[in-house]
Coordinates of C-alpha atoms and ligand atoms in Angstrom, one line a residue:
M438 CA 8.8 -20.7 -8.2
S439 CA 9.4 -24.3 -7.3
S440 CA 11.8 -25.6 -4.7
A441 CA 14.1 -26.6 -7.6
G442 CA 14.8 -22.9 -8.2
V443 CA 16.8 -22.4 -5.0
A444 CA 20.1 -23.9 -4.0
L445 CA 19.3 -25.7 -0.8
S446 CA 22.1 -28.2 -0.6
S447 CA 24.1 -26.4 2.1
I448 CA 21.2 -26.4 4.5
R449 CA 20.8 -29.3 6.8
E450 CA 17.3 -30.2 7.7
N451 CA 18.2 -30.2 11.4
D452 CA 18.9 -26.5 11.0
A453 CA 15.2 -25.9 10.2
L454 CA 13.6 -22.9 12.0
S455 CA 12.3 -24.0 15.3
P456 CA 11.1 -27.6 15.0
I457 CA 7.7 -27.3 16.6
R458 CA 6.2 -29.8 19.1
F459 CA 3.3 -31.9 18.0
H460 CA 1.3 -34.0 20.5
G461 CA 4.3 -34.0 22.8
R462 CA 6.8 -35.1 20.2
P463 CA 8.9 -32.7 18.1
A464 CA 6.9 -32.0 15.0
L465 CA 10.0 -32.8 13.0
F466 CA 9.0 -36.4 13.4
S467 CA 5.2 -35.9 13.0
E468 CA 3.8 -37.3 9.8
E469 CA 1.8 -34.2 9.2
S470 CA 4.8 -31.9 9.4
I471 CA 6.4 -30.6 6.3
L472 CA 9.7 -28.8 5.5
I473 CA 9.3 -25.6 3.6
Y474 CA 11.9 -23.0 2.6
L475 CA 11.6 -19.3 3.1
T476 CA 13.6 -17.1 0.8
V477 CA 14.2 -13.6 2.2
A478 CA 16.6 -11.0 1.1
G479 CA 18.8 -13.5 -0.8
S480 CA 19.0 -16.2 1.9
V481 CA 17.0 -19.4 2.3
I482 CA 15.6 -20.4 5.7
P483 CA 14.3 -24.0 6.1
M484 CA 11.3 -24.2 8.4
R485 CA 9.2 -27.1 9.7
V486 CA 5.5 -26.4 9.8
L487 CA 2.3 -28.4 10.1
E488 CA 0.0 -28.5 7.1
S489 CA -2.7 -27.6 9.6
D490 CA -0.9 -24.5 10.9
S491 CA -2.6 -21.3 10.2
I492 CA -0.8 -18.6 8.2
A493 CA -1.0 -16.4 11.3
S494 CA 0.9 -19.0 13.4
V495 CA 3.6 -19.4 10.7
K496 CA 4.1 -15.7 10.6
M497 CA 4.1 -15.6 14.4
R498 CA 6.9 -18.1 14.5
I499 CA 8.9 -16.1 11.9
Q500 CA 8.4 -13.1 14.2
S501 CA 9.5 -15.0 17.3
F502 CA 12.6 -16.5 15.7
K503 CA 13.7 -13.9 13.2
G504 CA 12.2 -10.7 14.8
F505 CA 10.3 -9.6 11.7
V506 CA 7.1 -8.1 12.9
M507 CA 4.1 -10.2 11.8
R508 CA 2.0 -7.4 10.3
R509 CA 5.0 -6.4 8.1
Q510 CA 5.4 -9.9 6.6
K511 CA 4.0 -10.8 3.2
L512 CA 4.3 -14.5 2.3
V513 CA 4.1 -15.4 -1.4
F514 CA 3.7 -18.9 -2.8
E515 CA 3.5 -19.7 -6.5
G516 CA 2.6 -16.2 -7.3
R517 CA -0.1 -15.8 -4.7
E518 CA 0.0 -13.9 -1.5
L519 CA -0.9 -16.0 1.5
A520 CA -3.0 -13.0 2.6
R521 CA -5.6 -14.7 4.8
N522 CA -4.1 -15.2 8.2
N523 CA -6.9 -17.5 9.4
C524 CA -6.4 -20.0 6.5
L525 CA -4.2 -23.0 6.8
V526 CA -0.9 -23.8 5.1
K527 CA -2.6 -26.7 3.3
D528 CA -5.4 -24.4 2.0
Y529 CA -2.9 -22.7 -0.1
G530 CA -1.6 -26.0 -1.5
V531 CA 1.8 -25.6 0.2
S532 CA 3.5 -29.0 0.6
D533 CA 6.8 -30.6 1.6
G534 CA 9.8 -29.0 -0.1
N535 CA 8.0 -25.9 -1.4
V536 CA 9.6 -22.5 -1.4
L537 CA 7.8 -19.5 0.0
H538 CA 9.0 -15.9 -0.5
L539 CA 9.0 -13.6 2.5
V540 CA 8.7 -10.0 1.6
L541 CA 9.2 -7.6 4.5
R542 CA 7.4 -4.3 4.5
V543 CA 9.7 -2.1 6.5
S544 CA 8.4 1.3 7.3
N545 CA 10.2 4.2 5.8
L546 CA 9.5 6.3 8.8
R547 CA 10.8 6.0 12.4
A548 CA 8.7 7.1 15.2
I549 CA 10.8 9.4 17.5
S550 CA 9.7 10.5 20.8
V551 CA 11.5 13.6 22.2
K552 CA 11.6 14.5 25.9
T553 CA 12.7 17.9 26.9
S554 CA 14.7 18.6 30.0
S555 CA 11.6 20.2 31.4
G556 CA 9.8 16.9 31.0
K557 CA 7.7 17.8 28.0
E558 CA 7.1 15.0 25.5
L559 CA 7.0 15.4 21.7
E560 CA 6.4 12.9 19.1
F561 CA 7.3 12.9 15.4
L562 CA 8.1 10.7 12.5
V563 CA 11.2 11.0 10.4
E564 CA 12.5 9.2 7.4
R565 CA 15.1 6.5 8.1
C566 CA 17.5 8.1 5.6
R567 CA 17.7 11.3 7.6
N568 CA 20.6 12.0 9.9
I569 CA 21.1 13.5 13.4
G570 CA 22.0 16.9 11.9
Y571 CA 18.5 17.0 10.3
I572 CA 16.8 16.2 13.6
K573 CA 18.8 19.0 15.2
Q574 CA 17.5 21.4 12.5
Q575 CA 13.9 20.4 13.2
I576 CA 14.4 21.0 16.9
A577 CA 15.9 24.4 16.2
K578 CA 12.9 25.3 14.0
K579 CA 10.6 24.4 16.8
D580 CA 12.4 26.0 19.7
G581 CA 14.3 29.2 19.4
A582 CA 16.4 28.3 22.5
F583 CA 18.2 25.8 20.3
C584 CA 18.5 27.8 17.1
D585 CA 22.3 27.4 17.5
L586 CA 22.7 23.8 16.4
K587 CA 26.0 23.6 18.2
D588 CA 24.1 23.9 21.5
Q589 CA 22.4 20.6 20.9
E590 CA 24.0 17.3 21.8
L591 CA 22.4 14.0 21.2
V592 CA 23.5 10.9 23.0
C593 CA 22.6 7.2 22.6
N594 CA 23.6 4.4 24.9
G595 CA 26.0 6.8 26.5
K596 CA 27.6 7.8 23.2
K597 CA 27.4 11.1 21.5
L598 CA 25.8 10.9 18.1
D599 CA 27.5 12.6 15.1
D600 CA 25.5 14.8 12.9
Q601 CA 26.1 12.4 10.0
R602 CA 24.7 9.4 11.9
L603 CA 21.7 8.0 10.1
I604 CA 18.4 7.5 12.0
D605 CA 18.2 4.0 10.5
D606 CA 21.6 3.1 12.1
I607 CA 20.7 4.2 15.6
C608 CA 18.6 1.2 16.6
E609 CA 18.6 -2.3 15.2
A610 CA 15.0 -3.1 16.1
R611 CA 13.6 -1.7 12.9
D612 CA 10.2 -0.7 14.0
A613 CA 10.9 0.3 17.6
V614 CA 10.2 3.9 18.7
I615 CA 13.4 5.9 19.3
H616 CA 13.1 7.9 22.5
L617 CA 15.0 11.1 22.5
L618 CA 15.8 13.4 25.4
V619 CA 16.8 16.9 24.4
K620 CA 19.2 18.9 26.5
K621 CA 21.6 21.7 25.9
S622 CA 25.1 20.6 25.1
A623 CA 26.8 17.9 27.2
K624 CA 24.2 17.0 29.8
V625 CA 22.6 14.3 27.7
R626 CA 22.0 10.7 28.4
A627 CA 20.5 7.8 26.6
K628 CA 19.6 4.3 27.7
P629 CA 18.1 1.3 25.9
V630 CA 14.5 0.7 26.8
E631 CA 13.9 -3.0 25.9
K632 CA 14.3 -2.9 22.1
D633 CA 14.0 0.8 21.9
V634 CA 16.7 3.4 22.4
E635 CA 16.5 6.5 24.4
L636 CA 18.5 9.4 23.2
S637 CA 18.9 12.9 24.5
I638 CA 18.3 16.3 22.9
V639 CA 16.6 19.4 24.2
A640 CA 13.5 20.7 22.5
A641 CA 10.4 22.4 23.5
D642 CA 7.5 22.5 21.0
E643 CA 5.5 19.6 19.8
G644 CA 5.7 19.1 16.1
I645 CA 6.0 16.8 13.2
V646 CA 8.7 16.8 10.6
D647 CA 7.1 18.3 7.5
H648 CA 7.0 16.2 4.3
T649 CA 4.4 18.5 2.9
G650 CA 3.1 17.6 -0.5
V651 CA 3.0 19.8 -3.5
A652 CA -0.5 21.0 -3.1
D653 CA 0.2 24.7 -3.0
D654 CA 3.5 25.2 -4.8
Y655 CA 3.2 23.7 -8.2
G656 CA 4.8 25.1 -11.3
E657 CA 3.2 25.0 -14.7
G658 CA 4.4 24.1 -18.2
Y659 CA 6.2 21.5 -20.1
E660 CA 9.2 23.2 -21.5
F661 CA 11.4 20.5 -20.1
M662 CA 9.9 17.9 -22.4
S663 CA 11.5 19.3 -25.5
R664 CA 14.8 17.5 -24.7
K665 CA 14.7 13.8 -24.4
P666 CA 17.2 11.1 -23.6
P667 CA 20.0 10.5 -24.5
D668 CA 20.3 14.2 -24.5
R669 CA 19.1 14.2 -20.9
E670 CA 20.1 12.0 -18.0
F671 CA 16.6 12.0 -16.6
W672 CA 13.2 12.5 -18.0
I673 CA 9.5 12.5 -17.0
E674 CA 6.4 13.2 -19.0
P675 CA 2.8 12.2 -18.9
F676 CA 1.9 9.0 -20.7
K677 CA -1.3 9.8 -22.5
V678 CA -3.0 7.0 -24.2
N679 CA -5.7 9.3 -25.5
P680 CA -4.0 12.5 -26.8
R681 CA -7.2 14.4 -26.5
I682 CA -7.0 14.2 -22.7
E683 CA -6.2 17.5 -21.1
L684 CA -4.4 17.2 -17.8
S685 CA -5.5 19.1 -14.8
S686 CA -3.3 21.8 -13.3
V687 CA -2.8 19.6 -10.2
I688 CA -1.4 16.8 -12.3
K689 CA 0.7 19.1 -14.5
S690 CA 2.2 20.6 -11.4
L691 CA 2.9 17.2 -9.9
I692 CA 4.9 16.2 -12.9
S693 CA 6.6 19.6 -13.1
V694 CA 7.7 19.7 -9.5
T695 CA 9.0 16.1 -9.9
F696 CA 11.0 17.1 -12.9
D697 CA 12.5 20.1 -11.0
G698 CA 13.6 17.7 -8.3
L699 CA 15.3 15.3 -10.8
E700 CA 16.9 18.3 -12.5
K701 CA 18.4 19.4 -9.2
G702 CA 20.0 16.0 -8.9
N703 CA 17.6 14.7 -6.2
A704 CA 17.5 11.0 -7.0
P705 CA 14.3 9.0 -6.4
V706 CA 14.4 7.3 -3.0
R707 CA 13.2 3.7 -3.1
T708 CA 10.7 2.9 -0.3
S709 CA 11.4 -0.2 1.6
E710 CA 7.7 -0.7 2.2
G711 CA 5.7 -2.6 -0.4
S712 CA 6.2 -5.6 -2.5
G713 CA 6.9 -3.7 -5.7
G714 CA 9.3 -1.0 -6.6
A715 CA 7.9 2.3 -5.3
Y716 CA 10.0 5.5 -5.3
F717 CA 9.6 8.7 -3.4
M718 CA 10.2 11.6 -5.8
R719 CA 11.6 14.8 -4.3
D720 CA 11.2 18.5 -5.1
S721 CA 14.0 20.8 -6.1
S722 CA 15.1 21.4 -2.4
G723 CA 15.5 17.7 -1.9
N724 CA 13.7 18.0 1.4
K725 CA 10.2 17.3 0.4
Y726 CA 8.7 14.2 -1.1
V727 CA 6.3 15.3 -3.8
G728 CA 5.3 12.0 -5.5
V729 CA 5.4 8.3 -5.5
F730 CA 6.4 6.6 -8.7
K731 CA 5.6 2.9 -9.2
P732 CA 7.1 1.5 -12.5
I733 CA 5.1 -1.3 -14.1
D734 CA 8.3 -3.4 -14.7
E735 CA 9.0 -3.4 -11.0
E736 CA 5.5 -4.6 -9.9
P737 CA 5.4 -7.8 -7.8
M738 CA 6.3 -10.7 -10.1
A739 CA 7.3 -8.4 -13.0
V740 CA 10.8 -8.8 -14.6
N741 CA 12.5 -6.0 -12.6
N742 CA 10.8 -6.4 -9.3
P743 CA 13.4 -5.3 -6.7
Q744 CA 12.1 -7.5 -3.9
G745 CA 13.2 -10.6 -5.6
L746 CA 9.7 -12.1 -6.2
P747 CA 9.7 -14.7 -8.9
V748 CA 8.5 -13.6 -12.3
T749 CA 5.0 -14.6 -13.2
V750 CA 4.6 -17.7 -15.3
D751 CA 1.1 -17.1 -16.6
G752 CA 0.9 -13.3 -16.4
E753 CA -1.4 -13.3 -13.3
G754 CA -0.5 -10.8 -10.6
L755 CA -0.2 -11.5 -6.8
K756 CA -4.0 -11.3 -6.6
R757 CA -6.4 -13.5 -8.6
G758 CA -7.9 -11.8 -11.6
T759 CA -5.2 -9.1 -12.0
K760 CA -2.3 -9.0 -14.5
V761 CA 1.3 -8.1 -13.8
G762 CA 2.0 -4.8 -15.5
E763 CA -1.5 -3.4 -15.1
G764 CA -1.0 -2.1 -11.6
A765 CA -0.3 1.5 -12.8
L766 CA -3.4 1.5 -14.9
R767 CA -5.5 0.4 -11.9
E768 CA -3.9 3.0 -9.7
V769 CA -4.9 5.7 -12.2
A770 CA -8.3 4.2 -12.7
A771 CA -9.0 4.4 -8.9
Y772 CA -8.2 8.2 -9.0
I773 CA -10.3 8.8 -12.1
L774 CA -13.3 6.9 -10.7
D775 CA -13.1 8.6 -7.3
H776 CA -15.5 11.3 -8.3
P777 CA -16.0 14.3 -6.2
I778 CA -19.5 14.7 -4.5
G779 CA -20.8 16.7 -7.5
G780 CA -20.0 13.9 -10.0
P781 CA -17.1 13.1 -12.3
R782 CA -14.6 15.9 -12.5
S783 CA -13.9 17.6 -15.7
F784 CA -10.6 16.7 -17.3
S785 CA -9.0 20.0 -16.3
S786 CA -10.3 19.8 -12.7
G787 CA -8.0 18.7 -10.0
E788 CA -10.7 18.4 -7.3
I789 CA -10.1 15.6 -4.8
G790 CA -12.6 12.8 -5.0
F791 CA -15.1 11.7 -2.4
S792 CA -12.8 8.9 -1.1
G793 CA -9.7 11.0 -1.3
V794 CA -7.5 9.0 -3.6
P795 CA -4.4 11.2 -4.2
P796 CA -4.0 12.6 -7.7
T797 CA -2.5 9.9 -9.9
V798 CA -1.3 9.9 -13.5
L799 CA 0.5 7.5 -15.9
V800 CA 4.0 8.8 -16.7
K801 CA 7.2 7.8 -18.5
C802 CA 10.2 8.4 -16.4
L803 CA 14.0 7.8 -16.9
H804 CA 16.4 7.8 -14.0
E805 CA 19.4 5.7 -13.1
G806 CA 18.1 5.4 -9.5
F807 CA 15.3 2.9 -10.5
N808 CA 15.9 -0.8 -10.6
H809 CA 17.9 -1.6 -13.7
P810 CA 19.3 -5.1 -13.2
Q811 CA 20.5 -5.3 -16.7
G812 CA 22.6 -2.1 -16.3
F813 CA 21.7 1.4 -17.2
E814 CA 22.4 3.8 -20.0
Y815 CA 20.8 7.1 -20.9
S816 CA 18.5 5.9 -23.7
L817 CA 14.9 5.7 -24.4
K818 CA 14.9 1.9 -23.9
N819 CA 15.5 2.5 -20.1
V820 CA 12.5 4.8 -19.8
K821 CA 10.0 3.3 -17.3
I822 CA 6.2 3.6 -17.5
G823 CA 4.4 3.7 -14.2
S824 CA 2.0 5.6 -12.0
L825 CA 3.0 8.8 -10.3
Q826 CA 0.9 9.6 -7.3
M827 CA 1.0 12.8 -5.2
F828 CA 2.8 12.2 -2.0
V829 CA 0.6 12.8 1.0
K830 CA 2.0 14.0 4.3
N831 CA 1.0 11.4 6.8
Y832 CA 1.5 10.1 10.3
G833 CA 1.8 6.4 9.4
S834 CA -0.8 4.0 8.2
C835 CA -3.9 2.4 9.8
E836 CA -1.6 -0.6 10.4
D837 CA 0.3 1.4 13.0
M838 CA -2.6 2.2 15.2
G839 CA -5.9 0.8 16.5
P840 CA -9.0 1.9 14.5
R841 CA -10.9 3.3 17.5
D842 CA -10.2 7.0 16.7
F843 CA -10.9 6.9 13.0
P844 CA -13.9 9.0 12.2
T845 CA -16.8 6.9 11.0
E846 CA -17.3 8.9 7.8
E847 CA -13.6 8.5 6.9
V848 CA -13.9 4.7 7.2
H849 CA -17.2 4.8 5.3
K850 CA -15.8 6.7 2.3
I851 CA -13.1 4.2 1.9
S852 CA -15.6 1.4 2.1
V853 CA -17.5 2.9 -0.7
L854 CA -14.4 3.0 -2.9
D855 CA -13.4 -0.5 -2.1
I856 CA -16.8 -2.1 -2.7
R857 CA -17.2 -0.2 -6.0
L858 CA -13.8 -1.2 -7.2
A859 CA -13.8 -4.7 -5.6
N860 CA -10.4 -3.9 -4.2
A861 CA -8.3 -7.0 -3.6
D862 CA -5.7 -5.4 -1.5
R863 CA -7.3 -3.2 1.2
H864 CA -5.1 -4.0 4.1
A865 CA -4.7 -1.4 6.8
G866 CA -1.2 -0.5 5.6
N867 CA -2.8 0.9 2.4
I868 CA -4.6 3.6 4.3
L869 CA -2.5 6.6 5.4
V870 CA -3.4 8.5 8.5
C871 CA -3.3 12.3 8.1
K872 CA -4.5 15.2 10.1
E873 CA -6.3 18.3 9.0
G874 CA -7.7 21.5 10.4
D875 CA -6.9 23.4 13.5
D876 CA -8.2 20.5 15.7
S877 CA -6.0 18.0 13.8
R878 CA -9.0 15.8 12.8
I879 CA -7.9 12.4 11.5
K880 CA -8.3 12.0 7.8
L881 CA -7.8 8.7 6.1
V882 CA -6.2 8.6 2.6
P883 CA -6.5 5.4 0.6
I884 CA -3.4 4.5 -1.5
D885 CA -2.2 1.5 -3.4
H886 CA -5.0 0.6 -5.8
G887 CA -2.9 -1.7 -8.1
Y888 CA -5.3 -4.6 -7.4
C889 CA -8.6 -2.9 -7.8
L890 CA -11.1 -4.0 -10.5
P891 CA -9.9 -7.6 -10.7
E892 CA -11.5 -9.9 -13.2
K893 CA -12.8 -12.1 -10.5
F894 CA -13.9 -11.5 -6.9
E895 CA -11.8 -14.3 -5.3
D896 CA -9.2 -12.2 -3.5
C897 CA -11.4 -9.3 -2.3
T898 CA -10.3 -8.4 1.2
F899 CA -11.2 -5.3 3.3
D900 CA -9.4 -4.9 6.6
W901 CA -12.0 -2.2 7.6
L902 CA -14.7 -4.8 7.8
Y903 CA -13.5 -5.6 11.3
W904 CA -13.4 -2.0 12.5
P905 CA -16.4 -0.8 14.6
Q906 CA -17.2 2.0 12.2
A907 CA -18.1 -0.5 9.5
R908 CA -21.1 -1.7 11.6
K909 CA -22.7 1.8 11.6
P910 CA -25.1 2.9 8.9
Y911 CA -24.1 5.2 6.0
S912 CA -25.0 8.8 6.5
R913 CA -27.5 10.6 4.3
E914 CA -24.6 12.4 2.4
I915 CA -22.9 9.1 1.6
L916 CA -26.2 7.5 0.6
D917 CA -26.7 10.4 -1.9
Y918 CA -23.3 9.9 -3.3
I919 CA -23.8 6.1 -3.7
R920 CA -27.1 6.9 -5.5
S921 CA -25.3 9.1 -7.9
L922 CA -22.9 6.4 -9.0
D923 CA -23.3 5.1 -12.5
A924 CA -21.2 2.1 -13.6
E925 CA -21.9 2.7 -17.4
Q926 CA -20.6 6.3 -17.1
D927 CA -17.5 5.0 -15.2
I928 CA -16.8 2.5 -18.0
A929 CA -17.1 5.2 -20.6
I930 CA -14.7 7.5 -18.7
L931 CA -12.1 4.8 -18.3
K932 CA -12.3 3.9 -22.0
F933 CA -11.9 7.5 -22.9
H934 CA -8.8 7.6 -20.8
G935 CA -7.5 4.8 -22.9
W936 CA -8.0 1.8 -20.6
N937 CA -9.2 -1.0 -22.8
L938 CA -11.1 -2.8 -20.1
S939 CA -11.5 -6.6 -20.4
V940 CA -15.1 -7.9 -20.4
E941 CA -14.4 -9.4 -17.0
C942 CA -13.2 -6.1 -15.5
V943 CA -16.2 -4.3 -16.9
R944 CA -18.4 -7.0 -15.3
T945 CA -16.7 -6.6 -12.0
L946 CA -17.3 -2.8 -12.0
R947 CA -21.0 -3.3 -12.9
I948 CA -21.7 -6.0 -10.3
S949 CA -19.8 -4.2 -7.5
T950 CA -21.6 -1.0 -8.2
M951 CA -24.9 -2.8 -8.3
L952 CA -24.2 -4.5 -4.9
L953 CA -23.2 -1.2 -3.3
K954 CA -26.3 0.6 -4.6
K955 CA -28.7 -2.1 -3.7
G956 CA -27.2 -2.8 -0.3
A957 CA -27.2 1.0 0.6
E958 CA -30.8 1.3 -0.6
R959 CA -31.8 -1.4 1.9
G960 CA -30.0 0.5 4.7
L961 CA -27.2 -2.1 5.0
T962 CA -24.0 -1.2 6.8
P963 CA -20.6 -1.2 5.0
Y964 CA -19.9 -4.4 6.9
A965 CA -23.1 -6.2 5.7
I966 CA -22.3 -5.2 2.1
G967 CA -18.6 -5.7 2.3
I968 CA -18.7 -9.1 3.8
M969 CA -20.7 -10.4 0.9
M970 CA -17.7 -9.7 -1.3
C971 CA -15.1 -11.5 0.8
R972 CA -14.5 -15.2 1.1
P973 CA -14.9 -16.5 4.7
T974 CA -12.1 -18.9 4.0
I975 CA -9.9 -19.4 1.0
K976 CA -11.9 -22.4 -0.2
K977 CA -15.4 -21.1 0.6
E978 CA -16.8 -18.8 -2.1
S979 CA -18.1 -15.4 -1.2
V980 CA -21.8 -14.5 -1.6
I981 CA -21.0 -12.3 -4.6
E982 CA -19.2 -15.3 -6.2
E983 CA -22.2 -17.5 -5.5
I984 CA -24.5 -14.9 -7.1
V985 CA -22.3 -14.8 -10.3
Y986 CA -22.1 -18.6 -10.6
E987 CA -25.9 -18.9 -10.1
A988 CA -26.4 -16.3 -12.9
Q989 CA -23.9 -18.1 -15.1
E990 CA -25.7 -21.4 -14.6
A991 CA -29.0 -19.8 -15.6
M992 CA -27.6 -18.5 -18.8
L993 CA -28.6 -20.1 -22.1
P994 CA -26.2 -20.2 -25.0
G995 CA -26.2 -16.9 -27.0
M996 CA -27.7 -14.8 -24.2
S997 CA -26.3 -11.2 -23.9
E998 CA -24.3 -9.6 -21.1
E999 CA -27.3 -7.5 -20.4
A1000 CA -29.4 -10.6 -19.8
F1001 CA -26.7 -12.0 -17.6
L1002 CA -26.7 -8.8 -15.5
E1003 CA -30.4 -9.0 -15.1
Y1004 CA -30.0 -12.5 -13.7
V1005 CA -27.3 -11.2 -11.4
S1006 CA -29.6 -8.4 -10.3
E1007 CA -32.5 -10.7 -9.5
I1008 CA -30.4 -13.2 -7.5
M1009 CA -28.7 -10.3 -5.7
D1010 CA -32.1 -8.9 -4.7
R1011 CA -33.0 -12.3 -3.2
R1012 CA -29.7 -12.6 -1.4
L1013 CA -29.9 -9.1 0.0
D1014 CA -33.4 -9.6 1.2
E1015 CA -32.2 -12.6 3.2
V1016 CA -29.6 -10.3 4.8
S1017 CA -32.0 -7.4 5.4
V1018 CA -34.7 -9.4 7.3
Ligands
ATP542 N1 0.6 8.8 -2.1 C1 1.4 8.5 -1.1 N2 1.8 9.4 -0.2 C2 2.7 9.0 0.8 N3 3.2 7.8 0.9 C3 2.9 6.9 0.0 C4 2.0 7.1 -1.0 N4 1.9 6.0 -1.8 C5 2.6 5.1 -1.2 N5 3.3 5.6 -0.1 C6 4.2 4.9 0.8 O1 5.0 4.0 0.0 C7 4.9 2.7 0.5 C8 4.8 1.7 -0.7 O2 3.7 2.0 -1.5 P1 2.6 1.0 -1.9 O3 2.0 0.4 -0.6 O4 1.7 1.7 -2.8 O5 3.5 -0.1 -2.6 P2 3.2 -1.6 -2.9 O6 4.5 -2.2 -3.4 O7 2.1 -1.7 -3.9 O8 2.8 -2.2 -1.5 P3 2.0 -3.5 -1.0 O9 3.0 -4.5 -0.8 O10 1.3 -3.0 0.2 O11 1.0 -3.9 -2.1 C9 3.6 2.7 1.3 O12 3.6 1.8 2.4 C10 3.6 4.2 1.8 O13 4.3 4.2 3.0

């Protein structure tokens, strides 16, 4: 979107966000400074920046002056995310008068810390849409002493909180932890702690609010599909491109339990995180999230994107080499290609894959609660196609905590997936932190694969590269898994599922798999392999891009793809040998 697309006349230049100082003079007057406009949630904010400012420093200033936490900001210019914090404003071609879109990824969960009157501290996460009554119920569940909800009193800033009060309304600082103190009835106090708020309740046991997934309570069958809109006010069914595909019981149950929730009137809940439309689907009780639905027409830069991102002009998605409207296919592809240790799962198997991508399926779904800017009616034309992924109970994402405690094998299994699929969107927010087993071991669950298998490697980014675990060698088990991978088989599986892969996507999958296998064979760490796929700066090509260009240069007219890949293989060997010595 160009600057012409936004009405700016009412904004005086002097109002620009924090004129920065440059060599002792206000940068407003510096020749290098430019005036850009940030659109966010319907308003336009003028901002003076230097072309030599890094993206990180621009985000930092937005944080300082507007309070939006830096890691939750996504800046988009001309359909491209300014994802590299170390790059400069001018690297992205941003110049005077340009409009940048600021998307804020606000967490759906609020961290709540509960202190009991006996001094015990509990921590849990709760959805922003929950109310105080719900918190009281959770406390009652954990501590028999408070089973009578009337016994509990919650206070914030000296004021008693009504049961109907929403968590999201308690504290304006959107990401701050809410501190609660639990007491019986009236003796409760709360005080603000910097941006945080301290409330009072009385509870005893530690515990986390349960958003348990559907893993062990699925239903079966598709009786519900016999009646379609406009006969029905909601609808969901699998979108099978190849009718010969048999869905696993896990996938059938995911759809079935989502249907039950819609039938009971539990509307989808739009998550405020993410740059596209993503909806939490609930079960029949309305208290559990069971799936996450991402419609293709609400992807970033698609026509019905709810975040107000401009519609794509050339069809390209937020990441180079991807197309708007293909995100759901890529989400499903990541699940299909995430084979379990023993190899590709049979169609009817719901076994979780090696890297733990949650079960994901393409569905058609109708509901008034999705984004319908043109209005809504119960007809087939309002049915949305998108990916439905099983909701995974989590304790936040890797963005919310330091990587120190992540088990090495958990980081490694994600590195395998990302390298294989040349993921162009592996930021820490796209890895959920879960716990399993009696000892609450940390398990990392990769989500959001809408930008995997791009047609070019330009935007590959892996946040885990900078975590210490990435510098450790792969274990024998992981090396065996990598050895078992077969790009040709993967291509055939995707085609069977109905994804008509472009030549470029097929090439990406082949080259990435080749790099992973060759690198692992040489004993390289995930870091050493992964770094070859990522550009050091936006302008400097990555090693993998250099390999591809060199092979392209060596090609003679009429040579086959096979010959091209042989060149790639030879050049890759040479480049890897340079790294290995
Ligand atoms: N399978 C899942 N289980 C639990 N929560 C999920 C799942 N998938 C997504 N979420 C939640 O929904 C939010 C939005 O989903 P997602 O990140 O996939 O959307 P997006 O629009 O593609 O985001 P981004 O801007 O990061 O590309 C996530 O941050 C996460 O909190």
